[in-house]
One Martini backbone bead per residue (centre of mass of N, CA, C, O) as a GRO file, in nm:
protein
  202
    1MET     BB    1   6.288  13.472   4.019
    2GLY     BB    2   6.650  13.443   3.963
    3SER     BB    3   6.987  13.429   3.863
    4ARG     BB    4   7.072  13.711   4.048
    5SER     BB    5   6.776  13.754   4.178
    6HIS     BB    6   6.541  13.825   4.449
    7PHE     BB    7   6.194  13.899   4.510
    8VAL     BB    8   6.041  14.039   4.811
    9ALA     BB    9   5.705  14.028   4.940
   10VAL     BB   10   5.505  14.167   5.232
   11GLY     BB   11   5.342  14.360   5.033
   12GLN     BB   12   5.202  14.642   4.833
   13ALA     BB   13   5.420  14.818   4.877
   14LEU     BB   14   5.718  14.923   4.759
   15GLU     BB   15   5.865  14.887   5.046
   16ASP     BB   16   5.781  14.565   5.051
   17VAL     BB   17   6.016  14.540   4.842
   18LYS     BB   18   6.297  14.311   4.811
   19GLU     BB   19   6.633  14.266   4.719
   20PHE     BB   20   6.816  13.967   4.645
   21GLY     BB   21   7.035  13.742   4.627
   22VAL     BB   22   7.189  13.396   4.554
   23TYR     BB   23   7.338  13.339   4.790
   24ALA     BB   24   7.349  13.182   5.082
   25GLU     BB   25   7.328  13.443   5.257
   26ASP     BB   26   7.074  13.551   5.108
   27LEU     BB   27   6.878  13.322   5.180
   28THR     BB   28   6.897  13.369   5.483
   29ALA     BB   29   6.803  13.666   5.473
   30ILE     BB   30   6.518  13.607   5.374
   31CYS     BB   31   6.426  13.450   5.623
   32GLN     BB   32   6.477  13.677   5.828
   33HIS     BB   33   6.294  13.885   5.696
   34LEU     BB   34   6.028  13.723   5.725
   35LYS     BB   35   6.041  13.680   6.035
   36SER     BB   36   6.032  13.991   6.109
   37TYR     BB   37   5.709  13.975   6.001
   38GLY     BB   38   5.576  13.693   6.088
   39ILE     BB   39   5.616  13.486   5.868
   40THR     BB   40   5.495  13.142   5.758
   41SER     BB   41   5.405  13.198   5.450
   42VAL     BB   42   5.512  13.102   5.114
   43ALA     BB   43   5.527  13.228   4.779
   44MET     BB   44   5.637  13.066   4.470
   45GLU     BB   45   5.799  13.044   4.165
   46SER     BB   46   5.866  12.793   3.910
   47THR     BB   47   6.155  12.906   3.785
   48GLY     BB   48   6.299  12.683   3.662
   49ASP     BB   49   6.585  12.639   3.898
   50TYR     BB   50   6.586  12.894   4.101
   51TRP     BB   51   6.403  12.781   4.351
   52GLN     BB   52   6.547  12.541   4.502
   53ASN     BB   53   6.737  12.673   4.719
   54LEU     BB   54   6.520  12.845   4.857
   55PHE     BB   55   6.325  12.625   4.929
   56THR     BB   56   6.518  12.472   5.116
   57GLU     BB   57   6.563  12.710   5.314
   58LEU     BB   58   6.268  12.752   5.398
   59ILE     BB   59   6.222  12.469   5.515
   60LYS     BB   60   6.453  12.487   5.724
   61HIS     BB   61   6.280  12.750   5.853
   62ASP     BB   62   5.966  12.656   5.873
   63PHE     BB   63   5.815  12.706   5.615
   64GLU     BB   64   5.545  12.756   5.424
   65VAL     BB   65   5.537  12.629   5.084
   66ILE     BB   66   5.429  12.774   4.775
   67LEU     BB   67   5.452  12.606   4.465
   68CYS     BB   68   5.401  12.770   4.159
   69ASN     BB   69   5.284  12.805   3.860
   70GLY     BB   70   5.328  13.059   3.628
   71LYS     BB   71   5.032  13.047   3.497
   72PHE     BB   72   4.896  13.146   3.788
   73THR     BB   73   5.076  13.448   3.793
   74LYS     BB   74   4.977  13.606   3.568
   75HIS     BB   75   4.920  13.884   3.414
   76ALA     BB   76   4.671  14.033   3.240
   77LYS     BB   77   4.833  14.315   3.241
   78GLY     BB   78   5.105  14.478   3.161
   79LYS     BB   79   5.413  14.541   3.264
   80LYS     BB   80   5.677  14.343   3.334
   81THR     BB   81   5.804  14.296   3.670
   82ASP     BB   82   5.956  14.199   3.956
   83VAL     BB   83   5.789  14.371   4.149
   84LYS     BB   84   5.509  14.302   4.042
   85ASP     BB   85   5.530  13.999   4.080
   86ALA     BB   86   5.569  13.996   4.387
   87ARG     BB   87   5.302  14.145   4.456
   88TRP     BB   88   5.108  13.949   4.311
   89ILE     BB   89   5.179  13.692   4.466
   90GLN     BB   90   5.114  13.807   4.747
   91LYS     BB   91   4.817  13.864   4.691
   92LEU     BB   92   4.722  13.580   4.610
   93HIS     BB   93   4.815  13.447   4.876
   94ALA     BB   94   4.648  13.625   5.076
   95LEU     BB   95   4.373  13.513   4.922
   96GLY     BB   96   4.409  13.197   4.855
   97LEU     BB   97   4.484  13.142   4.516
   98LEU     BB   98   4.715  12.933   4.577
   99THR     BB   99   4.870  12.639   4.453
  100SER     BB  100   5.054  12.362   4.483
  101SER     BB  101   5.277  12.176   4.363
  102PHE     BB  102   5.411  11.886   4.310
  103LEU     BB  103   5.609  11.730   4.580
  104PRO     BB  104   5.838  11.520   4.640
  105ASP     BB  105   6.000  11.329   4.816
  106GLN     BB  106   6.324  11.261   4.856
  107GLN     BB  107   6.319  10.969   4.745
  108THR     BB  108   6.158  11.034   4.485
  109GLU     BB  109   6.351  11.249   4.373
  110ILE     BB  110   6.593  11.064   4.336
  111LEU     BB  111   6.455  10.864   4.145
  112ARG     BB  112   6.377  11.076   3.929
  113THR     BB  113   6.664  11.166   3.862
  114TYR     BB  114   6.765  10.892   3.762
  115ALA     BB  115   6.548  10.848   3.542
  116ARG     BB  116   6.615  11.101   3.377
  117GLN     BB  117   6.914  11.039   3.327
  118ARG     BB  118   6.869  10.775   3.181
  119GLY     BB  119   6.700  10.895   2.951
  120ASN     BB  120   6.921  11.087   2.846
  121ILE     BB  121   7.136  10.872   2.780
  122ILE     BB  122   6.967  10.709   2.579
  123HIS     BB  123   6.919  10.944   2.383
  124GLN     BB  124   7.219  11.006   2.323
  125ALA     BB  125   7.288  10.726   2.213
  126TRP     BB  126   7.090  10.738   1.977
  127GLN     BB  127   7.209  10.988   1.837
  128LEU     BB  128   7.493  10.866   1.791
  129GLN     BB  129   7.398  10.626   1.622
  130GLU     BB  130   7.275  10.795   1.390
  131LYS     BB  131   7.541  10.937   1.314
  132CYS     BB  132   7.695  10.680   1.248
  133LYS     BB  133   7.514  10.589   1.019
  134SER     BB  134   7.559  10.839   0.840
  135ALA     BB  135   7.866  10.809   0.812
  136LEU     BB  136   7.860  10.529   0.677
  137LYS     BB  137   7.686  10.609   0.434
  138PHE     BB  138   7.881  10.827   0.325
  139LEU     BB  139   8.096  10.569   0.279
  140ASN     BB  140   7.920  10.308   0.195
  141PHE     BB  141   7.856  10.169   0.472
  142ARG     BB  142   7.595   9.909   0.502
  143LEU     BB  143   7.550   9.803   0.804
  144ASP     BB  144   7.236   9.856   0.849
  145VAL     BB  145   7.147   9.613   0.652
  146VAL     BB  146   7.316   9.350   0.796
  147VAL     BB  147   7.243   9.477   1.080
  148LYS     BB  148   7.036   9.544   1.339
  149ASP     BB  149   7.292   9.650   1.524
  150ILE     BB  150   7.568   9.858   1.514
  151CYS     BB  151   7.605   9.813   1.848
  152GLY     BB  152   7.679   9.540   1.832
  153LEU     BB  153   7.905   9.294   1.808
  154THR     BB  154   7.958   9.327   1.505
  155GLY     BB  155   7.947   9.637   1.459
  156LEU     BB  156   8.171   9.732   1.660
  157LYS     BB  157   8.408   9.573   1.534
  158ILE     BB  158   8.392   9.704   1.256
  159ILE     BB  159   8.419  10.000   1.339
  160GLU     BB  160   8.689   9.971   1.483
  161ASP     BB  161   8.843   9.879   1.226
  162ILE     BB  162   8.787  10.127   1.053
  163CYS     BB  163   8.927  10.330   1.252
  164LYS     BB  164   9.211  10.172   1.200
  165GLY     BB  165   9.199  10.135   0.855
  166ASN     BB  166   9.017   9.893   0.783
  167LEU     BB  167   8.872   9.840   0.435
  168ASP     BB  168   8.836   9.537   0.416
  169PRO     BB  169   8.554   9.357   0.367
  170ASN     BB  170   8.653   9.067   0.435
  171GLU     BB  171   8.780   9.136   0.709
  172LEU     BB  172   8.532   9.267   0.839
  173ALA     BB  173   8.337   9.013   0.809
  174LYS     BB  174   8.490   8.835   1.033
  175HIS     BB  175   8.315   8.976   1.275
  176ARG     BB  176   8.100   8.782   1.265
  177HIS     BB  177   7.846   8.670   1.437
  178TYR     BB  178   7.680   8.370   1.477
  179ASN     BB  179   7.390   8.525   1.513
  180CYS     BB  180   7.401   8.634   1.243
  181ARG     BB  181   7.199   8.626   0.961
  182LYS     BB  182   7.416   8.714   0.793
  183SER     BB  183   7.655   8.662   0.586
  184GLU     BB  184   7.980   8.716   0.520
  185ALA     BB  185   7.939   8.789   0.220
  186GLU     BB  186   7.715   9.006   0.262
  187ILE     BB  187   7.875   9.191   0.446
  188ALA     BB  188   8.103   9.249   0.245
  189LYS     BB  189   7.918   9.379   0.028
  190ALA     BB  190   7.839   9.628   0.234
  191LEU     BB  191   8.178   9.715   0.265
  192HIS     BB  192   8.207   9.901   0.008
  193GLY     BB  193   8.366  10.169  -0.022
  194ASN     BB  194   8.434  10.519  -0.156
  195ASN     BB  195   8.690  10.683  -0.045
  196ARG     BB  196   8.615  10.917   0.114
  197LYS     BB  197   8.769  11.225   0.263
  198THR     BB  198   8.546  11.361   0.384
  199PHE     BB  199   8.424  11.516   0.643
  200PHE     BB  200   8.194  11.413   0.897
  201LEU     BB  201   7.956  11.611   1.102
  202GLY     BB  202   7.626  11.551   1.105
   0.00000   0.00000   0.00000
């Protein structure tokens, strides 16, 4: 499996290995090629995300598909090539030595995709929050000391005001939410900037 082409082996001879492209018509051609040899079961390596479209096409054409982890198909020795890989996987599969990785049903896969995306977004938000903290510290705005969460109600309003050019600590402290543990005076004390003009790139 590759980003630009897929190699398909139906036997161990060199002429049994054929290279196909990755476009939709190529994936269909792979299925037709396999059917012409009477093949009903296919083994493929789960390399990156290159396998996904071909896997879907093979299932659509009623093939039994063994999707195996690459660590189970590695050569013991010798120079690695796509042709050798295809022949090796075909040989292991013909001998019944490959087992399929866990593949969720469609509903589970959709749920897993949403869960992973949610996790990614949360992680990105955390990274941006940490960069924001660093930028504020660089300017000596110690908002992180006086509020529990700089992206909470108090923190966001103060940051928004700073971005608009308001650097008066007393004015900024007026954005204190009533639930904030620190007093307005203490928040103002933490917001005396150093007037640095250098851009902070994080």
